[in-house]
PDB file of C-alpha atoms in Angstrom:
ATOM      1  CA  MET A   1      90.976 118.140 138.200  1.00  0.00           C
ATOM      2  CA  ASP A   2      88.274 118.543 135.307  1.00  0.00           C
ATOM      3  CA  ASP A   3      86.656 121.802 135.563  1.00  0.00           C
ATOM      4  CA  THR A   4      83.777 121.320 133.121  1.00  0.00           C
ATOM      5  CA  LEU A   5      80.233 120.327 133.989  1.00  0.00           C
ATOM      6  CA  ASP A   6      78.888 117.604 132.619  1.00  0.00           C
ATOM      7  CA  THR A   7      75.560 115.553 132.049  1.00  0.00           C
ATOM      8  CA  ALA A   8      75.640 114.169 135.518  1.00  0.00           C
ATOM      9  CA  TRP A   9      75.593 117.625 136.960  1.00  0.00           C
ATOM     10  CA  ALA A  10      72.616 118.796 134.919  1.00  0.00           C
ATOM     11  CA  VAL A  11      70.579 115.913 136.061  1.00  0.00           C
ATOM     12  CA  ARG A  12      71.656 116.715 139.577  1.00  0.00           C
ATOM     13  CA  TRP A  13      70.783 120.411 139.214  1.00  0.00           C
ATOM     14  CA  ALA A  14      67.149 119.272 138.024  1.00  0.00           C
ATOM     15  CA  GLU A  15      66.826 116.794 141.094  1.00  0.00           C
ATOM     16  CA  LEU A  16      67.996 119.610 143.531  1.00  0.00           C
ATOM     17  CA  ALA A  17      65.743 121.938 141.768  1.00  0.00           C
ATOM     18  CA  GLN A  18      63.132 120.152 142.257  1.00  0.00           C
ATOM     19  CA  SER A  19      63.565 119.444 146.060  1.00  0.00           C
ATOM     20  CA  SER A  20      63.956 123.015 146.516  1.00  0.00           C
ATOM     21  CA  VAL A  21      60.942 124.057 144.785  1.00  0.00           C
ATOM     22  CA  ALA A  22      58.948 121.312 146.602  1.00  0.00           C
ATOM     23  CA  GLU A  23      60.692 122.611 149.976  1.00  0.00           C
ATOM     24  CA  ASN A  24      59.408 126.260 149.261  1.00  0.00           C
ATOM     25  CA  ARG A  25      56.115 125.632 147.497  1.00  0.00           C
ATOM     26  CA  ILE A  26      54.110 127.236 150.176  1.00  0.00           C
ATOM     27  CA  ALA A  27      56.820 130.393 150.745  1.00  0.00           C
ATOM     28  CA  LEU A  28      56.308 130.849 146.582  1.00  0.00           C
ATOM     29  CA  MET A  29      52.520 130.673 146.715  1.00  0.00           C
ATOM     30  CA  GLU A  30      52.453 133.030 149.701  1.00  0.00           C
ATOM     31  CA  LEU A  31      54.551 135.474 147.703  1.00  0.00           C
ATOM     32  CA  ASP A  32      52.264 134.888 144.744  1.00  0.00           C
ATOM     33  CA  ARG A  33      49.309 135.255 146.870  1.00  0.00           C
ATOM     34  CA  GLU A  34      50.127 138.731 147.684  1.00  0.00           C
ATOM     35  CA  ILE A  35      50.612 140.005 143.841  1.00  0.00           C
ATOM     36  CA  GLY A  36      49.348 137.467 141.527  1.00  0.00           C
ATOM     37  CA  ASP A  37      47.360 134.088 141.516  1.00  0.00           C
ATOM     38  CA  GLY A  38      48.928 132.371 144.304  1.00  0.00           C
ATOM     39  CA  ASP A  39      49.692 129.470 142.197  1.00  0.00           C
ATOM     40  CA  HIS A  40      53.510 129.935 141.426  1.00  0.00           C
ATOM     41  CA  GLY A  41      54.653 127.389 143.966  1.00  0.00           C
ATOM     42  CA  ASP A  42      52.081 124.646 142.935  1.00  0.00           C
ATOM     43  CA  ASN A  43      52.897 124.998 139.514  1.00  0.00           C
ATOM     44  CA  LEU A  44      56.459 124.844 139.782  1.00  0.00           C
ATOM     45  CA  ASP A  45      56.427 121.903 141.905  1.00  0.00           C
ATOM     46  CA  ARG A  46      54.407 120.265 139.512  1.00  0.00           C
ATOM     47  CA  GLY A  47      56.524 120.915 136.742  1.00  0.00           C
ATOM     48  CA  PHE A  48      59.949 119.825 138.035  1.00  0.00           C
ATOM     49  CA  THR A  49      58.292 116.760 139.649  1.00  0.00           C
ATOM     50  CA  ALA A  50      57.411 115.867 136.172  1.00  0.00           C
ATOM     51  CA  VAL A  51      60.872 116.681 134.876  1.00  0.00           C
ATOM     52  CA  THR A  52      62.803 114.417 137.504  1.00  0.00           C
ATOM     53  CA  ALA A  53      60.462 111.459 136.640  1.00  0.00           C
ATOM     54  CA  LYS A  54      61.104 112.210 132.925  1.00  0.00           C
ATOM     55  CA  LEU A  55      64.639 112.049 133.650  1.00  0.00           C
ATOM     56  CA  ALA A  56      64.567 108.746 135.644  1.00  0.00           C
ATOM     57  CA  ASP A  57      63.460 107.539 132.348  1.00  0.00           C
ATOM     58  CA  ALA A  58      65.792 109.446 129.844  1.00  0.00           C
ATOM     59  CA  THR A  59      69.456 108.817 128.849  1.00  0.00           C
ATOM     60  CA  PRO A  60      70.621 112.409 127.830  1.00  0.00           C
ATOM     61  CA  ASP A  61      74.125 112.524 126.500  1.00  0.00           C
ATOM     62  CA  SER A  62      74.782 116.193 127.322  1.00  0.00           C
ATOM     63  CA  PRO A  63      73.712 119.074 129.381  1.00  0.00           C
ATOM     64  CA  ALA A  64      71.981 120.447 126.439  1.00  0.00           C
ATOM     65  CA  ALA A  65      69.965 117.546 126.183  1.00  0.00           C
ATOM     66  CA  VAL A  66      68.869 117.761 129.827  1.00  0.00           C
ATOM     67  CA  PHE A  67      68.094 121.300 129.480  1.00  0.00           C
ATOM     68  CA  LYS A  68      65.878 120.347 126.317  1.00  0.00           C
ATOM     69  CA  LEU A  69      64.025 117.812 128.400  1.00  0.00           C
ATOM     70  CA  ILE A  70      63.454 120.286 131.305  1.00  0.00           C
ATOM     71  CA  ALA A  71      62.381 123.018 128.868  1.00  0.00           C
ATOM     72  CA  THR A  72      59.802 120.814 126.982  1.00  0.00           C
ATOM     73  CA  THR A  73      58.452 119.447 130.176  1.00  0.00           C
ATOM     74  CA  LEU A  74      57.944 122.530 132.022  1.00  0.00           C
ATOM     75  CA  MET A  75      56.087 124.040 128.956  1.00  0.00           C
ATOM     76  CA  SER A  76      53.604 121.198 128.981  1.00  0.00           C
ATOM     77  CA  THR A  77      53.058 120.939 132.577  1.00  0.00           C
ATOM     78  CA  VAL A  78      53.379 124.286 134.309  1.00  0.00           C
ATOM     79  CA  GLY A  79      50.303 126.332 133.850  1.00  0.00           C
ATOM     80  CA  GLY A  80      50.317 130.234 133.715  1.00  0.00           C
ATOM     81  CA  ALA A  81      53.189 132.458 132.576  1.00  0.00           C
ATOM     82  CA  ALA A  82      55.839 130.448 134.384  1.00  0.00           C
ATOM     83  CA  GLY A  83      55.818 127.603 131.988  1.00  0.00           C
ATOM     84  CA  PRO A  84      56.302 129.398 128.913  1.00  0.00           C
ATOM     85  CA  LEU A  85      58.933 131.869 130.564  1.00  0.00           C
ATOM     86  CA  TYR A  86      60.990 128.987 132.274  1.00  0.00           C
ATOM     87  CA  GLY A  87      60.459 126.673 129.103  1.00  0.00           C
ATOM     88  CA  THR A  88      62.093 129.334 126.939  1.00  0.00           C
ATOM     89  CA  ALA A  89      65.072 129.908 129.486  1.00  0.00           C
ATOM     90  CA  PHE A  90      65.839 126.209 129.288  1.00  0.00           C
ATOM     91  CA  LEU A  91      65.464 125.816 125.648  1.00  0.00           C
ATOM     92  CA  ARG A  92      67.483 129.158 124.720  1.00  0.00           C
ATOM     93  CA  ALA A  93      69.998 127.483 127.426  1.00  0.00           C
ATOM     94  CA  ALA A  94      70.169 124.204 125.680  1.00  0.00           C
ATOM     95  CA  THR A  95      70.955 125.718 122.399  1.00  0.00           C
ATOM     96  CA  ALA A  96      74.074 128.101 123.988  1.00  0.00           C
ATOM     97  CA  ALA A  97      75.232 125.089 125.812  1.00  0.00           C
ATOM     98  CA  GLY A  98      76.563 123.131 122.566  1.00  0.00           C
ATOM     99  CA  GLN A  99      77.225 119.397 123.005  1.00  0.00           C
ATOM    100  CA  GLY A 100      79.916 119.426 125.197  1.00  0.00           C
ATOM    101  CA  PRO A 101      80.279 119.660 129.130  1.00  0.00           C
ATOM    102  CA  LEU A 102      80.505 123.331 130.076  1.00  0.00           C
ATOM    103  CA  ASP A 103      83.254 125.576 130.974  1.00  0.00           C
ATOM    104  CA  ALA A 104      82.917 128.883 132.818  1.00  0.00           C
ATOM    105  CA  GLY A 105      82.442 130.615 129.112  1.00  0.00           C
ATOM    106  CA  GLY A 106      79.688 127.919 128.572  1.00  0.00           C
ATOM    107  CA  VAL A 107      78.103 128.705 131.958  1.00  0.00           C
ATOM    108  CA  ALA A 108      77.996 132.482 131.124  1.00  0.00           C
ATOM    109  CA  ALA A 109      76.799 131.708 127.638  1.00  0.00           C
ATOM    110  CA  MET A 110      73.902 129.480 128.964  1.00  0.00           C
ATOM    111  CA  LEU A 111      72.652 132.182 131.511  1.00  0.00           C
ATOM    112  CA  THR A 112      72.838 134.911 129.018  1.00  0.00           C
ATOM    113  CA  ALA A 113      71.044 133.176 126.505  1.00  0.00           C
ATOM    114  CA  ALA A 114      68.218 132.197 129.211  1.00  0.00           C
ATOM    115  CA  VAL A 115      67.679 135.754 130.476  1.00  0.00           C
ATOM    116  CA  GLU A 116      67.517 136.916 126.679  1.00  0.00           C
ATOM    117  CA  GLY A 117      64.889 134.141 126.138  1.00  0.00           C
ATOM    118  CA  VAL A 118      62.776 135.403 128.923  1.00  0.00           C
ATOM    119  CA  GLN A 119      63.077 139.210 128.084  1.00  0.00           C
ATOM    120  CA  ALA A 120      61.936 138.450 124.610  1.00  0.00           C
ATOM    121  CA  ARG A 121      59.285 136.237 125.657  1.00  0.00           C
ATOM    122  CA  GLY A 122      57.927 138.607 128.483  1.00  0.00           C
ATOM    123  CA  LYS A 123      59.087 141.802 127.238  1.00  0.00           C
ATOM    124  CA  ALA A 124      60.243 142.525 130.564  1.00  0.00           C
ATOM    125  CA  THR A 125      63.708 144.328 131.493  1.00  0.00           C
ATOM    126  CA  THR A 126      65.674 144.961 134.878  1.00  0.00           C
ATOM    127  CA  GLY A 127      63.663 146.928 137.388  1.00  0.00           C
ATOM    128  CA  ASP A 128      60.325 145.373 136.089  1.00  0.00           C
ATOM    129  CA  LYS A 129      60.001 143.298 139.081  1.00  0.00           C
ATOM    130  CA  THR A 130      59.970 139.873 137.252  1.00  0.00           C
ATOM    131  CA  MET A 131      62.340 137.119 137.067  1.00  0.00           C
ATOM    132  CA  VAL A 132      64.774 139.085 134.890  1.00  0.00           C
ATOM    133  CA  ASP A 133      65.685 140.941 137.985  1.00  0.00           C
ATOM    134  CA  ALA A 134      67.215 137.679 139.110  1.00  0.00           C
ATOM    135  CA  LEU A 135      68.456 136.355 136.152  1.00  0.00           C
ATOM    136  CA  ALA A 136      70.071 139.518 134.529  1.00  0.00           C
ATOM    137  CA  PRO A 137      72.375 139.913 137.684  1.00  0.00           C
ATOM    138  CA  ALA A 138      73.122 136.494 137.643  1.00  0.00           C
ATOM    139  CA  ALA A 139      74.235 136.035 133.915  1.00  0.00           C
ATOM    140  CA  ALA A 140      76.153 139.134 134.593  1.00  0.00           C
ATOM    141  CA  ALA A 141      78.044 137.837 137.448  1.00  0.00           C
ATOM    142  CA  ALA A 142      78.795 134.687 135.194  1.00  0.00           C
ATOM    143  CA  ARG A 143      80.192 136.784 132.565  1.00  0.00           C
ATOM    144  CA  SER A 144      82.364 138.229 134.906  1.00  0.00           C
ATOM    145  CA  VAL A 145      83.943 135.145 136.407  1.00  0.00           C
ATOM    146  CA  ALA A 146      84.362 133.870 132.937  1.00  0.00           C
ATOM    147  CA  GLU A 147      86.189 136.852 131.404  1.00  0.00           C
ATOM    148  CA  VAL A 148      88.654 136.810 134.339  1.00  0.00           C
ATOM    149  CA  GLY A 149      89.251 133.003 133.757  1.00  0.00           C
ATOM    150  CA  GLY A 150      87.148 131.762 136.630  1.00  0.00           C
ATOM    151  CA  SER A 151      86.100 128.196 137.033  1.00  0.00           C
ATOM    152  CA  ALA A 152      82.497 126.892 135.945  1.00  0.00           C
ATOM    153  CA  ARG A 153      81.636 126.307 139.649  1.00  0.00           C
ATOM    154  CA  ALA A 154      82.810 129.891 140.587  1.00  0.00           C
ATOM    155  CA  ALA A 155      80.768 131.273 137.565  1.00  0.00           C
ATOM    156  CA  LEU A 156      77.631 129.138 139.098  1.00  0.00           C
ATOM    157  CA  GLU A 157      78.209 130.462 142.646  1.00  0.00           C
ATOM    158  CA  ALA A 158      78.650 134.110 141.499  1.00  0.00           C
ATOM    159  CA  ALA A 159      75.332 133.919 139.536  1.00  0.00           C
ATOM    160  CA  ALA A 160      73.618 132.080 142.274  1.00  0.00           C
ATOM    161  CA  GLN A 161      74.592 134.867 144.642  1.00  0.00           C
ATOM    162  CA  ALA A 162      73.584 137.593 142.262  1.00  0.00           C
ATOM    163  CA  ALA A 163      70.278 135.967 141.485  1.00  0.00           C
ATOM    164  CA  GLU A 164      69.414 136.021 145.347  1.00  0.00           C
ATOM    165  CA  GLU A 165      70.411 139.487 145.736  1.00  0.00           C
ATOM    166  CA  GLY A 166      68.303 140.347 142.634  1.00  0.00           C
ATOM    167  CA  ALA A 167      65.188 138.795 144.178  1.00  0.00           C
ATOM    168  CA  ARG A 168      65.692 140.518 147.425  1.00  0.00           C
ATOM    169  CA  ALA A 169      65.898 143.789 145.619  1.00  0.00           C
ATOM    170  CA  THR A 170      62.379 143.245 144.113  1.00  0.00           C
ATOM    171  CA  GLU A 171      60.556 143.821 146.993  1.00  0.00           C
ATOM    172  CA  PRO A 172      60.516 147.897 147.031  1.00  0.00           C
ATOM    173  CA  LEU A 173      59.755 147.929 143.183  1.00  0.00           C
ATOM    174  CA  VAL A 174      56.377 148.604 141.492  1.00  0.00           C
ATOM    175  CA  ALA A 175      55.580 145.980 139.226  1.00  0.00           C
ATOM    176  CA  ARG A 176      55.573 146.805 135.387  1.00  0.00           C
ATOM    177  CA  LYS A 177      54.910 143.465 133.767  1.00  0.00           C
ATOM    178  CA  GLY A 178      52.651 140.732 134.535  1.00  0.00           C
ATOM    179  CA  ARG A 179      49.595 140.253 136.908  1.00  0.00           C
ATOM    180  CA  ALA A 180      51.156 142.009 139.531  1.00  0.00           C
ATOM    181  CA  SER A 181      51.537 145.380 137.356  1.00  0.00           C
ATOM    182  CA  TYR A 182      47.475 145.636 137.837  1.00  0.00           C
ATOM    183  CA  LEU A 183      48.350 146.410 141.608  1.00  0.00           C
ATOM    184  CA  GLY A 184      50.542 149.479 140.705  1.00  0.00           C
ATOM    185  CA  ASP A 185      51.756 151.337 143.687  1.00  0.00           C
ATOM    186  CA  ARG A 186      50.459 148.239 145.861  1.00  0.00           C
ATOM    187  CA  SER A 187      52.847 145.744 144.364  1.00  0.00           C
ATOM    188  CA  ALA A 188      55.649 147.397 146.031  1.00  0.00           C
ATOM    189  CA  GLY A 189      56.963 145.905 149.433  1.00  0.00           C
ATOM    190  CA  HIS A 190      56.311 142.331 148.158  1.00  0.00           C
ATOM    191  CA  ARG A 191      59.328 140.253 146.838  1.00  0.00           C
ATOM    192  CA  ASP A 192      58.726 138.872 143.000  1.00  0.00           C
ATOM    193  CA  PRO A 193      57.820 135.219 143.280  1.00  0.00           C
ATOM    194  CA  GLY A 194      59.207 134.329 139.905  1.00  0.00           C
ATOM    195  CA  ALA A 195      62.507 136.398 140.912  1.00  0.00           C
ATOM    196  CA  GLN A 196      62.717 134.164 144.225  1.00  0.00           C
ATOM    197  CA  SER A 197      62.042 130.938 142.262  1.00  0.00           C
ATOM    198  CA  SER A 198      64.594 131.713 139.624  1.00  0.00           C
ATOM    199  CA  ALA A 199      67.320 132.467 142.793  1.00  0.00           C
ATOM    200  CA  LEU A 200      66.359 129.015 144.059  1.00  0.00           C
ATOM    201  CA  VAL A 201      66.663 127.066 140.953  1.00  0.00           C
ATOM    202  CA  LEU A 202      70.060 129.094 140.183  1.00  0.00           C
ATOM    203  CA  ARG A 203      71.309 127.907 143.745  1.00  0.00           C
ATOM    204  CA  ALA A 204      70.473 124.206 143.048  1.00  0.00           C
ATOM    205  CA  ALA A 205      72.693 124.378 139.796  1.00  0.00           C
ATOM    206  CA  ALA A 206      75.469 125.944 142.146  1.00  0.00           C
ATOM    207  CA  ASP A 207      75.084 123.155 144.916  1.00  0.00           C
ATOM    208  CA  ALA A 208      74.637 120.502 142.171  1.00  0.00           C
ATOM    209  CA  ALA A 209      78.158 121.998 140.960  1.00  0.00           C
ATOM    210  CA  ALA A 210      79.638 122.083 144.414  1.00  0.00           C
ATOM    211  CA  GLY A 211      78.389 118.476 145.221  1.00  0.00           C
ATOM    212  CA  ASP A 212      80.179 117.138 142.127  1.00  0.00           C
ATOM    213  CA  GLN A 213      83.353 118.916 142.957  1.00  0.00           C
ATOM    214  CA  GLU A 214      83.187 117.389 146.630  1.00  0.00           C
ATOM    215  CA  SER A 215      82.861 113.893 144.946  1.00  0.00           C
ATOM    216  CA  SER A 216      85.522 114.029 142.396  1.00  0.00           C
TER     217      SER A 216
END
C-alpha cells in the first residue's frame, strides 16, 4: 500500500478543517472572548469556508498547490492576526512540500516549515501562549516518527496528538504575545484560542489521512 499523502488527501484536509472549525466556531469565540477580541471562531470559519469554495472550482495538482491556495485565501479573508499567521504557515508548508506526494519526512518538513513561518511572523516562541504552543510540539512529534521510519499517517497522528496536548498546556500560561498579553496574569487559566484552532486543523489533517487509508 502506498504510504504517501497525495493531492486528494490535502483537499480532504481542507474540507475536514472547514467542518471542524464550523462545528467549534462558538467554542473558539468563547475562548477568544476571555483573552482576545472574541472573533477567532468567526474569522476562521469564514476563511475555511472560502477555502473549500475555491477548491471546488480549482484543480490543484499537488499537496503544495492546495496549501498555496489555502494560504492565499486565508490571508485575504481572515481578519486579525490569524489570517497572516495561518497564511504564512500554509505558504511555508507549500514551499517545504515540494511537488510530489508527502512521506513521513515530507510531513515533518511541512510542519517544521509552518511553525518556523509562524514564529518569524508573530515573533513568538514556545511558552508565549500562542498557536506556536500547539504547532511546535506537533512538528517535533512528526520529526520523531519520520526519524524512526514511521509512516506519513503515523507522523500526522503523532502531530495531532501533540498539538492537542500543547493546546491544553496553554491554560495555566501567562500570555507574552498578542492581545492576550495585555491582560498580564489574568490571561492565566484560559486556553489560547489560536493553539486550540491549530490543534483542530491538525486533527483534521490526521483524520483525512486515516480516512484515506481506510478507503484504499
